[in-house]
XYZ file of C-alpha atoms in Angstrom:
724
model
C -0.032 0.458 -0.031
C 2.123 2.585 -1.004
C 1.917 5.900 -2.877
C 1.964 5.309 -7.158
C 2.550 9.007 -7.780
C 6.338 9.494 -9.359
C 7.693 12.032 -7.202
C 9.628 14.538 -9.237
C 11.630 17.422 -8.017
C 9.865 20.577 -8.225
C 12.465 23.325 -10.480
C 12.502 26.198 -8.146
C 11.234 29.357 -9.593
C 12.809 33.333 -8.689
C 10.085 35.126 -7.344
C 10.657 38.716 -8.876
C 8.571 41.420 -7.797
C 6.577 43.844 -9.675
C 9.182 46.946 -9.995
C 7.343 50.190 -9.175
C 7.214 52.009 -12.624
C 5.085 55.289 -11.001
C 6.524 58.118 -12.892
C 8.153 60.227 -9.845
C 8.080 63.751 -11.996
C 9.053 63.198 -15.566
C 11.878 64.268 -17.371
C 15.038 64.200 -16.201
C 14.836 62.984 -12.954
C 12.470 59.872 -14.316
C 14.931 58.679 -16.307
C 17.753 58.985 -13.763
C 15.319 56.837 -11.528
C 15.854 54.168 -13.968
C 19.556 54.349 -14.531
C 20.261 52.395 -11.463
C 19.510 49.299 -13.679
C 21.612 49.765 -16.622
C 24.907 50.959 -14.482
C 27.322 48.375 -15.370
C 26.096 47.751 -18.872
C 28.194 50.842 -20.668
C 30.104 53.847 -19.982
C 28.804 55.962 -17.882
C 25.692 58.198 -18.871
C 27.673 61.581 -18.788
C 29.673 60.050 -22.158
C 27.211 59.431 -24.183
C 23.581 61.604 -25.181
C 21.411 61.392 -22.147
C 18.835 59.361 -21.139
C 16.120 61.632 -21.001
C 16.633 63.410 -24.557
C 14.092 63.673 -26.556
C 10.251 62.589 -25.554
C 9.081 62.809 -22.311
C 8.861 59.649 -20.107
C 4.992 59.201 -20.967
C 5.587 59.460 -24.088
C 7.286 55.651 -24.066
C 7.096 53.075 -21.356
C 10.472 52.519 -18.842
C 13.000 50.355 -20.375
C 12.034 47.920 -17.652
C 8.410 47.938 -18.142
C 9.378 46.172 -21.810
C 10.899 43.362 -20.280
C 8.768 39.968 -19.433
C 8.253 39.198 -16.229
C 11.033 36.560 -16.273
C 13.643 38.922 -17.344
C 12.419 41.726 -14.150
C 9.430 42.896 -15.778
C 6.140 43.351 -13.919
C 4.209 40.350 -13.263
C 0.570 40.704 -14.730
C -1.697 37.819 -13.398
C -3.433 36.024 -16.088
C -5.553 32.961 -16.118
C -3.084 30.416 -15.415
C -2.688 28.243 -18.822
C -0.851 24.445 -18.658
C 2.352 26.018 -20.234
C 5.419 25.428 -17.914
C 5.034 29.195 -16.176
C 3.241 31.078 -13.504
C 0.436 33.074 -15.469
C -1.670 33.991 -12.564
C 1.572 35.213 -10.112
C 0.857 33.386 -7.722
C 4.024 31.351 -7.329
C 3.091 28.177 -8.591
C 3.870 27.397 -12.100
C 1.099 25.555 -13.349
C -1.775 25.122 -10.336
C -4.517 23.556 -11.352
C -2.551 21.163 -13.650
C -0.965 19.135 -10.588
C -1.146 15.669 -12.556
C 2.274 17.396 -15.056
C 4.659 15.398 -14.808
C 3.177 12.037 -12.915
C 2.885 8.176 -14.415
C -0.101 7.586 -16.659
C -0.807 5.072 -18.992
C -2.726 5.387 -22.307
C -4.523 3.005 -24.757
C -6.213 -0.539 -23.749
C -5.120 -3.820 -24.156
C -2.037 -4.295 -26.438
C -1.925 -0.979 -26.942
C -1.439 0.451 -23.546
C 1.462 1.975 -22.413
C 3.140 3.718 -19.568
C 3.521 7.312 -20.072
C 4.139 10.814 -18.910
C 0.814 13.812 -18.171
C 2.642 17.102 -19.904
C 0.540 20.143 -20.786
C -1.648 20.097 -24.400
C -0.660 22.023 -26.766
C -3.587 24.334 -26.020
C -2.150 24.947 -22.584
C -5.919 24.405 -21.350
C -5.813 20.780 -20.392
C -3.177 17.518 -20.064
C -2.371 14.643 -22.178
C -0.276 11.311 -21.810
C 2.132 11.265 -23.446
C 2.856 7.406 -24.366
C 3.680 5.560 -27.426
C -0.020 3.808 -27.925
C 0.953 0.190 -29.602
C -0.978 -0.563 -32.617
C -4.385 -2.381 -32.517
C -5.012 -5.621 -34.123
C -7.547 -7.827 -34.996
C -8.952 -10.029 -31.688
C -7.267 -13.121 -31.836
C -7.628 -16.249 -29.437
C -5.253 -15.354 -27.053
C -6.080 -14.054 -23.372
C -5.152 -10.779 -24.548
C -7.377 -7.134 -25.666
C -5.531 -6.721 -29.421
C -7.706 -4.757 -30.854
C -7.536 -2.171 -27.752
C -11.246 -1.573 -27.072
C -11.191 -2.958 -23.443
C -12.835 -6.151 -24.166
C -10.895 -9.764 -24.226
C -11.071 -12.301 -26.587
C -14.770 -10.384 -27.719
C -17.107 -11.714 -30.405
C -14.616 -15.272 -31.039
C -16.683 -18.868 -31.761
C -17.086 -20.568 -28.638
C -15.637 -17.899 -25.947
C -17.302 -16.852 -23.041
C -19.664 -20.260 -22.784
C -20.486 -21.984 -19.730
C -18.727 -25.171 -18.923
C -17.340 -27.269 -16.351
C -14.559 -29.388 -14.730
C -14.356 -32.393 -12.539
C -16.843 -35.045 -11.857
C -18.400 -36.001 -8.542
C -17.742 -33.688 -5.734
C -14.931 -32.082 -7.416
C -17.786 -30.598 -10.080
C -16.892 -26.811 -10.616
C -18.528 -23.992 -13.238
C -16.643 -21.992 -15.367
C -16.139 -20.390 -18.344
C -14.827 -21.103 -21.596
C -11.910 -18.660 -22.824
C -8.682 -18.753 -24.590
C -5.604 -20.102 -23.230
C -1.990 -18.973 -24.201
C -1.803 -21.049 -27.283
C -4.948 -20.135 -28.751
C -7.039 -22.636 -27.906
C -10.706 -22.461 -26.036
C -10.718 -23.640 -22.396
C -12.383 -24.342 -19.805
C -11.538 -22.281 -16.722
C -12.650 -23.996 -14.162
C -10.480 -26.299 -12.521
C -12.351 -29.444 -10.463
C -11.735 -29.083 -6.564
C -9.297 -31.277 -4.674
C -10.767 -34.809 -3.811
C -11.696 -35.602 -0.966
C -11.235 -39.584 1.204
C -14.333 -41.486 0.013
C -17.342 -41.346 2.478
C -20.766 -43.548 2.623
C -22.696 -40.372 1.269
C -24.107 -41.122 -1.825
C -21.328 -38.433 -2.885
C -18.175 -39.334 -4.969
C -15.937 -37.806 -2.649
C -12.580 -38.817 -4.331
C -13.962 -37.658 -7.748
C -13.218 -41.174 -9.395
C -16.535 -41.470 -11.124
C -17.416 -44.125 -8.774
C -19.817 -43.225 -5.861
C -19.172 -44.563 -1.940
C -16.999 -47.612 -3.319
C -15.649 -48.924 -0.569
C -18.855 -49.545 1.375
C -19.571 -52.733 -0.750
C -22.223 -54.267 1.595
C -24.655 -51.229 0.210
C -27.755 -52.326 -0.148
C -27.564 -56.159 0.732
C -29.934 -57.939 3.074
C -29.306 -57.109 6.722
C -30.673 -57.530 10.212
C -31.419 -55.413 12.731
C -32.083 -56.559 16.960
C -31.766 -60.119 17.976
C -34.222 -63.033 19.152
C -37.871 -61.938 18.894
C -36.798 -58.123 17.947
C -34.908 -59.254 14.537
C -36.366 -57.432 11.857
C -34.897 -57.767 8.123
C -34.161 -54.830 6.108
C -31.408 -53.076 3.602
C -27.756 -51.806 4.057
C -27.533 -48.224 4.033
C -25.070 -45.387 4.915
C -24.563 -44.451 8.233
C -25.348 -40.725 9.095
C -21.844 -40.052 10.091
C -20.586 -41.225 6.296
C -17.809 -43.470 7.778
C -19.845 -46.969 7.914
C -22.938 -48.650 6.757
C -26.108 -49.338 8.707
C -28.964 -52.286 8.529
C -32.215 -49.176 7.763
C -34.706 -52.125 9.755
C -35.706 -50.865 12.940
C -36.030 -53.435 15.579
C -38.949 -54.435 17.232
C -39.527 -53.749 20.429
C -38.863 -56.338 23.299
C -41.243 -57.917 25.463
C -41.541 -59.433 28.841
C -39.662 -62.843 28.948
C -41.695 -65.754 28.386
C -41.183 -69.811 28.498
C -41.169 -70.319 24.908
C -37.561 -70.967 23.803
C -37.799 -67.505 22.169
C -35.380 -64.508 23.622
C -38.394 -62.218 24.128
C -36.444 -59.465 26.203
C -34.236 -59.759 23.277
C -31.006 -59.728 25.309
C -29.428 -62.219 23.872
C -31.026 -65.638 26.275
C -33.389 -67.650 26.061
C -36.214 -68.016 28.594
C -33.571 -66.201 31.589
C -36.357 -65.089 33.946
C -36.844 -65.429 37.359
C -40.459 -67.451 37.798
C -40.354 -68.186 33.559
C -37.883 -70.692 33.188
C -38.378 -73.817 34.042
C -35.736 -76.691 34.074
C -35.970 -78.404 30.814
C -33.462 -80.431 28.731
C -33.708 -80.743 24.698
C -31.221 -83.961 24.376
C -31.981 -87.164 23.332
C -33.282 -89.221 26.692
C -30.859 -90.831 28.969
C -27.589 -88.133 27.849
C -28.538 -84.930 30.215
C -25.865 -84.659 32.961
C -24.024 -87.098 31.294
C -20.428 -85.510 30.929
C -19.623 -81.833 31.282
C -19.226 -78.416 29.049
C -16.437 -76.007 30.736
C -16.539 -71.756 29.323
C -13.663 -72.008 26.456
C -12.698 -68.756 24.859
C -15.019 -66.639 22.659
C -15.337 -67.145 19.216
C -17.309 -65.717 16.312
C -19.699 -68.014 15.782
C -23.085 -67.082 17.165
C -22.522 -69.339 20.217
C -22.158 -67.975 24.012
C -18.631 -70.110 24.378
C -17.494 -68.465 27.660
C -20.811 -68.718 29.269
C -21.407 -65.146 30.367
C -24.780 -65.179 28.772
C -23.815 -62.593 25.846
C -23.149 -63.852 22.233
C -19.590 -62.891 20.362
C -18.769 -60.164 22.693
C -15.876 -57.969 22.360
C -14.044 -59.725 19.489
C -12.605 -57.868 16.738
C -10.051 -58.766 13.425
C -7.564 -56.827 12.378
C -8.062 -55.111 8.861
C -6.534 -52.940 6.046
C -8.393 -52.340 2.733
C -5.579 -49.696 1.021
C -2.903 -50.860 -1.605
C -0.469 -53.521 -0.320
C 2.234 -51.799 0.842
C 1.156 -48.512 2.191
C 0.082 -50.007 5.509
C 2.559 -48.606 8.287
C 3.738 -46.254 5.830
C 3.273 -42.318 6.038
C 0.404 -41.702 7.658
C -1.754 -45.492 6.209
C -2.540 -47.529 8.931
C -5.282 -50.824 9.404
C -8.208 -50.934 11.284
C -10.569 -53.033 13.066
C -13.467 -55.392 12.414
C -16.112 -56.459 14.867
C -17.872 -59.668 14.994
C -21.123 -59.292 13.744
C -23.796 -62.232 13.617
C -21.045 -64.610 14.096
C -19.127 -63.299 11.025
C -16.426 -60.696 10.728
C -18.310 -58.165 8.532
C -18.797 -54.706 7.927
C -16.554 -51.124 7.328
C -12.764 -51.493 8.807
C -13.094 -49.471 11.685
C -10.355 -46.581 12.423
C -7.891 -47.459 8.859
C -6.675 -44.880 6.989
C -5.775 -45.333 3.611
C -3.475 -43.395 1.130
C -4.898 -39.668 -0.145
C -3.457 -36.818 -2.424
C -0.566 -35.649 -0.799
C -1.128 -32.037 0.299
C 1.115 -29.375 1.737
C 1.345 -30.899 5.341
C 4.318 -32.063 6.194
C 2.616 -35.460 6.093
C 2.885 -38.598 3.618
C -0.350 -38.375 2.957
C -0.446 -40.734 0.201
C 1.772 -43.288 1.652
C 5.034 -43.499 -0.278
C 7.584 -43.211 1.775
C 7.838 -39.234 1.182
C 6.705 -36.655 2.789
C 5.267 -32.986 0.524
C 6.834 -34.353 -2.975
C 4.854 -32.021 -4.381
C 4.903 -31.505 -8.174
C 5.490 -27.599 -8.814
C 1.784 -25.888 -8.504
C 0.204 -24.637 -11.480
C -1.199 -21.451 -11.479
C -4.700 -20.985 -13.851
C -4.071 -17.006 -15.098
C -7.709 -14.839 -15.565
C -7.851 -11.860 -16.376
C -10.753 -9.487 -15.500
C -10.902 -6.495 -17.648
C -12.187 -3.206 -15.975
C -10.942 -0.453 -18.673
C -8.723 1.160 -16.220
C -5.287 0.156 -14.498
C -5.125 -0.779 -10.969
C -2.643 0.997 -9.112
C -2.972 -0.855 -5.561
C -4.929 -3.887 -4.586
C -6.625 -5.167 -1.688
C -8.685 -8.131 -0.513
C -11.313 -8.966 2.043
C -15.181 -10.187 2.439
C -17.098 -7.153 0.748
C -20.761 -8.255 0.355
C -20.761 -10.765 3.501
C -20.613 -14.084 2.048
C -17.425 -15.293 3.956
C -15.809 -15.232 0.702
C -12.412 -13.129 -0.053
C -13.255 -10.205 -2.604
C -11.032 -7.576 -4.703
C -11.154 -4.095 -4.800
C -8.325 -1.735 -6.702
C -7.302 2.076 -7.033
C -7.800 3.221 -10.092
C -5.254 4.860 -12.831
C -6.105 8.330 -13.809
C -5.306 7.135 -17.467
C -7.929 9.927 -19.231
C -6.364 13.152 -17.675
C -9.121 15.177 -19.662
C -12.258 13.134 -18.404
C -10.580 10.491 -15.281
C -12.312 7.928 -13.604
C -11.879 8.596 -9.981
C -14.411 5.105 -9.190
C -12.387 2.887 -7.417
C -13.758 -0.917 -8.950
C -13.917 -4.181 -7.473
C -14.868 -7.527 -8.117
C -16.844 -10.085 -6.047
C -15.937 -13.687 -5.245
C -18.401 -15.717 -7.536
C -18.125 -18.749 -5.749
C -16.910 -20.968 -8.011
C -13.374 -19.949 -7.666
C -13.301 -16.903 -9.675
C -14.594 -12.936 -9.378
C -17.347 -11.974 -10.762
C -18.192 -8.944 -13.400
C -16.081 -5.519 -12.044
C -18.302 -2.877 -10.286
C -17.663 0.852 -9.621
C -17.600 2.708 -6.063
C -18.835 6.388 -6.671
C -16.603 9.055 -8.165
C -14.133 11.510 -6.136
C -15.471 15.126 -5.789
C -13.599 17.556 -7.949
C -11.274 14.289 -9.626
C -8.590 16.723 -11.635
C -5.640 14.953 -10.465
C -6.808 13.666 -7.595
C -5.448 9.707 -7.773
C -6.462 7.445 -4.742
C -3.364 5.325 -4.380
C -3.308 3.163 -1.467
C -6.891 1.864 -0.385
C -7.641 -0.654 3.326
C -10.183 -2.672 3.986
C -11.191 -2.028 7.247
C -14.360 -2.254 9.307
C -14.459 1.344 10.819
C -17.571 2.050 12.010
C -18.076 -1.529 13.770
C -21.371 -2.364 11.818
C -19.627 -5.749 10.467
C -19.349 -4.974 7.286
C -15.833 -4.185 5.741
C -15.328 -0.418 5.077
C -13.122 1.346 2.112
C -10.121 3.662 3.274
C -7.956 5.557 0.769
C -5.281 7.863 0.531
C -3.664 9.908 -2.303
C -0.811 12.773 -2.762
C -3.556 15.222 -4.321
C -6.429 14.559 -1.658
C -7.200 13.897 1.867
C -8.120 10.745 3.295
C -11.864 8.935 2.273
C -13.945 6.708 3.690
C -16.780 4.472 1.663
C -19.117 2.958 3.921
C -19.881 -0.503 2.896
C -24.046 -0.710 2.937
C -24.264 -4.454 2.476
C -24.917 -6.275 -0.514
C -21.651 -5.499 -1.698
C -22.288 -1.760 -2.200
C -20.639 1.136 -0.928
C -21.850 4.910 -0.125
C -20.208 8.104 -1.665
C -16.704 8.651 -0.617
C -16.593 11.221 2.071
C -13.278 13.124 3.679
C -12.342 11.146 6.795
C -10.931 14.973 8.074
C -9.916 18.128 7.346
C -6.625 19.596 7.735
C -4.919 22.618 6.140
C -2.125 22.173 3.633
C 1.163 23.700 4.794
C 2.261 24.918 1.366
C 1.387 25.575 -1.958
C -1.101 22.931 -3.472
C -4.071 20.920 -2.756
C -3.688 18.821 0.198
C -2.409 15.147 0.116
C -2.135 12.243 2.363
C 0.492 9.205 1.861
C 0.807 5.698 3.104
C -1.888 4.678 5.342
C -2.293 2.322 8.033
C -5.711 1.455 9.807
C -5.741 0.140 13.142
C -6.693 1.005 17.015
C -4.091 3.722 18.235
C -5.330 3.845 21.369
C -6.800 0.963 22.816
C -10.463 1.479 22.782
C -11.775 -0.621 20.727
C -12.428 1.972 17.855
C -10.131 2.074 14.133
C -7.663 4.817 13.622
C -6.061 6.009 10.657
C -2.791 6.624 10.738
C -1.410 8.830 7.138
C 1.147 11.208 6.024
C -0.243 14.568 5.353
C 1.047 17.639 3.010
C 0.516 19.263 -0.166
C 0.676 17.747 -3.921
C 4.183 18.543 -5.011
C 5.553 19.738 -1.860
C 8.567 18.009 -0.199
C 7.874 18.730 3.468
C 5.676 16.132 5.267
C 4.921 14.835 8.692
C 2.983 12.173 10.033
C -0.567 12.093 11.614
C -3.092 10.045 13.379
C -6.737 10.599 13.091
C -8.897 8.834 16.104
C -12.160 6.998 14.886
C -15.227 7.642 16.830
C -16.495 4.060 15.825
C -19.260 5.109 13.732
C -17.394 5.902 10.559
C -16.238 9.559 11.307
C -12.904 10.831 12.396
C -11.260 13.932 14.526
C -8.731 16.364 13.542
C -5.160 14.916 12.786
C -2.843 14.637 15.676
C 0.407 15.878 13.613
C 4.240 14.932 14.467
C 5.949 18.052 14.500
C 9.066 16.744 12.996
C 8.573 17.289 8.988
C 9.589 14.612 6.652
C 9.827 13.514 3.206
C 6.797 12.695 1.564
C 5.240 9.424 2.923
C 4.780 6.488 0.739
C 4.178 3.456 2.774
C 2.839 2.861 6.675
C 3.438 -0.050 8.876
C 1.722 -0.560 12.340
C 2.929 -3.031 14.683
C 4.524 -3.570 18.161
C 8.364 -2.821 16.807
C 10.018 -2.493 20.416
C 7.858 -5.033 22.250
C 6.492 -3.155 24.585
C 2.607 -3.445 23.929
C 2.182 -0.477 22.053
C 1.258 0.007 17.870
C 4.264 1.214 16.905
C 4.704 3.123 12.906
C 7.426 2.118 10.524
C 7.054 4.573 7.557
C 8.811 5.394 4.370
C 9.561 9.138 3.055
C 10.936 9.138 -0.329
C 14.189 6.668 0.091
C 14.079 6.997 4.168
C 13.281 4.238 6.599
C 11.330 5.697 9.478
C 10.293 4.749 12.856
C 7.817 6.433 15.011
C 7.831 5.361 19.050
C 4.705 5.546 20.362
C 4.683 6.381 23.687
C 1.755 7.227 26.427
C 2.428 11.181 25.194
C 1.598 9.823 22.206
C 4.156 9.123 18.659
C 7.592 10.779 18.999
C 9.986 12.157 16.527
C 10.897 10.120 13.595
C 14.038 8.251 14.161
C 15.804 7.285 10.979
C 16.716 3.450 10.129
C 18.620 3.827 7.196
C 18.430 5.343 3.622
C 16.443 2.362 1.075
C 17.530 2.413 -2.723
C 15.054 3.150 -5.470
C 12.443 5.130 -3.307
C 10.580 2.448 -2.464
C 6.302 2.762 -3.263
C 5.921 -0.778 -1.737
C 6.755 -2.647 1.551
C 6.152 -6.738 1.698
C 5.880 -6.934 6.065
C 6.328 -10.600 6.747
C 8.606 -13.730 8.177
C 11.068 -13.997 5.444
C 13.546 -16.388 7.368
C 11.645 -18.314 10.034
C 13.112 -16.472 13.046
C 9.998 -15.276 14.509
C 10.669 -11.531 13.348
C 8.757 -10.129 10.217
C 11.169 -8.293 7.717
C 11.066 -6.296 4.688
C 10.780 -6.821 0.890
C 10.321 -4.227 -1.579
C 11.547 -3.854 -5.353
C 13.241 -1.062 -7.158
C 14.927 -0.448 -10.877
C 16.406 -3.413 -12.001
C 16.243 -5.745 -8.816
C 14.727 -6.903 -5.459
C 15.449 -5.930 -2.007
C 15.026 -7.857 1.141
C 16.010 -6.568 4.677
C 16.138 -9.015 7.352
C 15.325 -7.699 11.285
C 17.692 -8.063 13.570
C 17.609 -7.198 17.276
C 14.616 -4.304 18.098
C 13.880 -2.277 15.496
C 16.967 -2.363 13.493
C 17.718 -4.191 9.919
C 20.503 -5.932 8.571
C 22.005 -5.255 5.406
C 20.108 -5.216 1.999
C 20.163 -8.420 0.217
C 19.077 -8.305 -3.112
C 18.584 -10.490 -6.312
C 18.826 -8.235 -10.174
C 15.856 -8.335 -11.940
C 15.791 -6.708 -15.189
C 11.819 -5.792 -15.191
C 11.716 -3.404 -12.118
C 9.706 -4.874 -8.907
C 6.810 -2.564 -7.483
C 4.693 -5.093 -5.204
C 5.582 -8.085 -3.699
C 3.912 -11.229 -1.928
C 4.945 -13.724 0.550
C 3.420 -16.978 0.786
C 4.321 -20.480 0.751
C 4.787 -21.893 -2.669
C 6.755 -25.381 -1.828
C 5.543 -27.003 1.543
C 8.916 -25.823 3.386
C 8.545 -23.891 6.332
C 9.629 -20.742 5.068
C 7.429 -18.495 2.635
C 8.366 -17.325 -0.927
C 8.239 -13.863 -2.573
C 5.899 -13.110 -5.724
C 5.743 -9.978 -7.428
C 4.689 -7.556 -10.315
C 6.755 -5.308 -12.089
C 6.272 -2.996 -14.608
C 5.161 -4.191 -17.719
C 6.699 -7.451 -17.296
C 5.589 -10.571 -15.752
C 4.672 -12.023 -12.686
C 7.620 -13.992 -10.777
C 8.489 -15.988 -7.820
C 11.310 -16.094 -5.820
C 12.526 -18.662 -3.237
C 12.882 -17.779 0.312
C 14.860 -14.630 1.965
C 17.484 -17.720 3.400
C 18.122 -19.048 -0.511
C 17.043 -16.630 -2.730
C 16.616 -18.217 -6.196
C 14.720 -17.477 -9.370
C 13.921 -20.480 -10.410
C 9.868 -20.238 -10.733
C 7.012 -19.782 -13.216
C 6.831 -16.410 -14.862
C 2.978 -15.216 -15.790
C 1.791 -12.393 -18.370
C -0.028 -10.499 -15.664
C 2.277 -7.384 -14.787
C 0.729 -3.814 -12.912
C 1.724 -2.080 -9.668
C 0.214 -4.302 -7.138
C -0.170 -7.888 -5.979
C -1.707 -10.185 -2.798
C -2.749 -13.508 -1.797
C -5.593 -14.765 -1.531
C -7.284 -18.162 -1.357
C -10.367 -17.435 -3.871
C -11.875 -20.676 -3.596
C -11.391 -21.830 -0.416
C -9.154 -24.735 -0.672
C -6.270 -23.872 1.234
C -3.812 -23.080 -1.199
C -2.684 -19.441 -1.634
C -3.953 -18.066 -5.145
C -3.157 -14.473 -5.550
C -4.501 -11.754 -7.323
C -2.639 -9.069 -9.601
C -3.839 -5.267 -10.347
C -2.444 -4.724 -13.863
C -2.852 -2.381 -16.605
C -6.545 -2.944 -17.596
C -7.963 -4.642 -14.103
C -7.227 -7.046 -12.259
C -5.709 -10.684 -13.080
C -6.555 -13.715 -11.047
C -3.745 -16.543 -10.143
C -5.477 -19.656 -9.176
C -3.059 -22.064 -7.522
C -4.424 -26.120 -9.183
C -3.032 -28.742 -6.352
């Protein structure tokens, strides 16, 4: 979250006071008053004709009145034009055209090209000076070839509903063009799960409830007179099968050779039992039968009045050679009705390998995952995205995406934030837009944070920009937002419009309400101050509390307890300075310079990159990626750098390869997204993707536990969805 404006040095304009040309009496006296401006231009005045010879002073202007203002003549105000001059004599050049010299993008699709805002020839407006590319006929390649703001439009078979996967893995999608020019379905099957007994193909192999082979077979529930026949169905927990038949209710025991009370014993009740013997005459009492170990045969061998109790048999239904390897282990089957049957309870069989430091497929190796594949989906917004944020904007517990826009048309700028809601099928829906910013000329929103500032359970939007005050968009529910309002007012410390830079939204004073920290200053000026505005919990904010010490324009702010004292401090970047603002009971202290950073970084990634429990910094620059590892206290170590010709703008930390350390994915100027290894072993051995732009954030778009990426590009948003 950092300023998107490339700060330029402002030329110092010599302010020349208007010369008093009032006639002090005419004749020689008037001429003498002017001779002082020419004293060093030649011989003394008496060596040639007197200056006052000829017509009186009122017959022609004094010499200095004929000079232009920039050579000492009087400044006569005229309406300000965009021409590199101070036309209205207020000491500011081209005021009202503050966008001059800033970054812009002209053209759409493949024609889009970065440029610089400059004065238009008529002096009444500005233009984006850029070498716009040439449009071509639309082709099936995922690009906007004809530069009309649409991708692959009008091509046969593109944009048709489709699906991928079977069973529980089935996912709906839409057809699109891949890099090879083929029409493919953008849906990716959901990951399979272990098969359960539930009428669903959980492991997505085309077969339902395999492994539960007794489904649909005849079965009996209950014993004795309670026994009822039925059909075997899935148990409620999905882990086993059960007989659907309901047993008959037991009744009082009778002397009838039947187990009437269904307890496994016949004619056992006192007063009911009679001495009897069913063997051949003459055999009663001959010989003896002693208790024996119970066996699975529906008989009571151990003479305890129970049949086949507590009899289990080891089992395992997984592939041969996998039992006891990795997470795989055997289970037990219970003796039922004189036989061992039913599910193998407690067994674990091989499953799909996932990133969990376990050998899930039981082949002897944990997390031996092939390099993950990312499916790229571009969502055209017709505008570039300078900063991107991820959060649940519509309350459906799925992550959505919001972008701050490039003001790429300086004559008709579109200042609306644009965002896309999660479609629930592993992708993002159509582009939506907020209401515009008032008085939009040059007012680019450069940082955006998602947070619930009015405590209504809905996430709101907060933005800052170097030519505007902080703005708040309150969430109205259902993915819609109220018109933006200024969070707080402050006077610009110098010429130019008030501006804000960097943004952190957090509870500064521990009252349970979110506050705003941002830099405040004037657009185009280099004297700024850190400020904190306290929230009232209802979406409003108070006058900013400014740190008196001036700093350079602030691009990025991170809120964290950096010194471990329990108070939230601030880490900020002012152009190339890394600054530490300590929070004490009296408030924020004067900034401490921690170091000078190369390349005027516009974005900071703050994450533990080497696994030591301390958060480190990663930031881009011209032709390289920079990493500063955290040391003791608030200090950072020397920079680790990796050369990259594309020029890094923003980075995101996420786990790519199942080791404990995160990798870095970073967006580059007009170059592909790239992946690097962890900080302890920096390496450039990962894939590139066609998406390029100014912002990148991790997101789990489909809730599968794998980290996907969303990239702000020159034409909108690109989703890189990871395929397990």
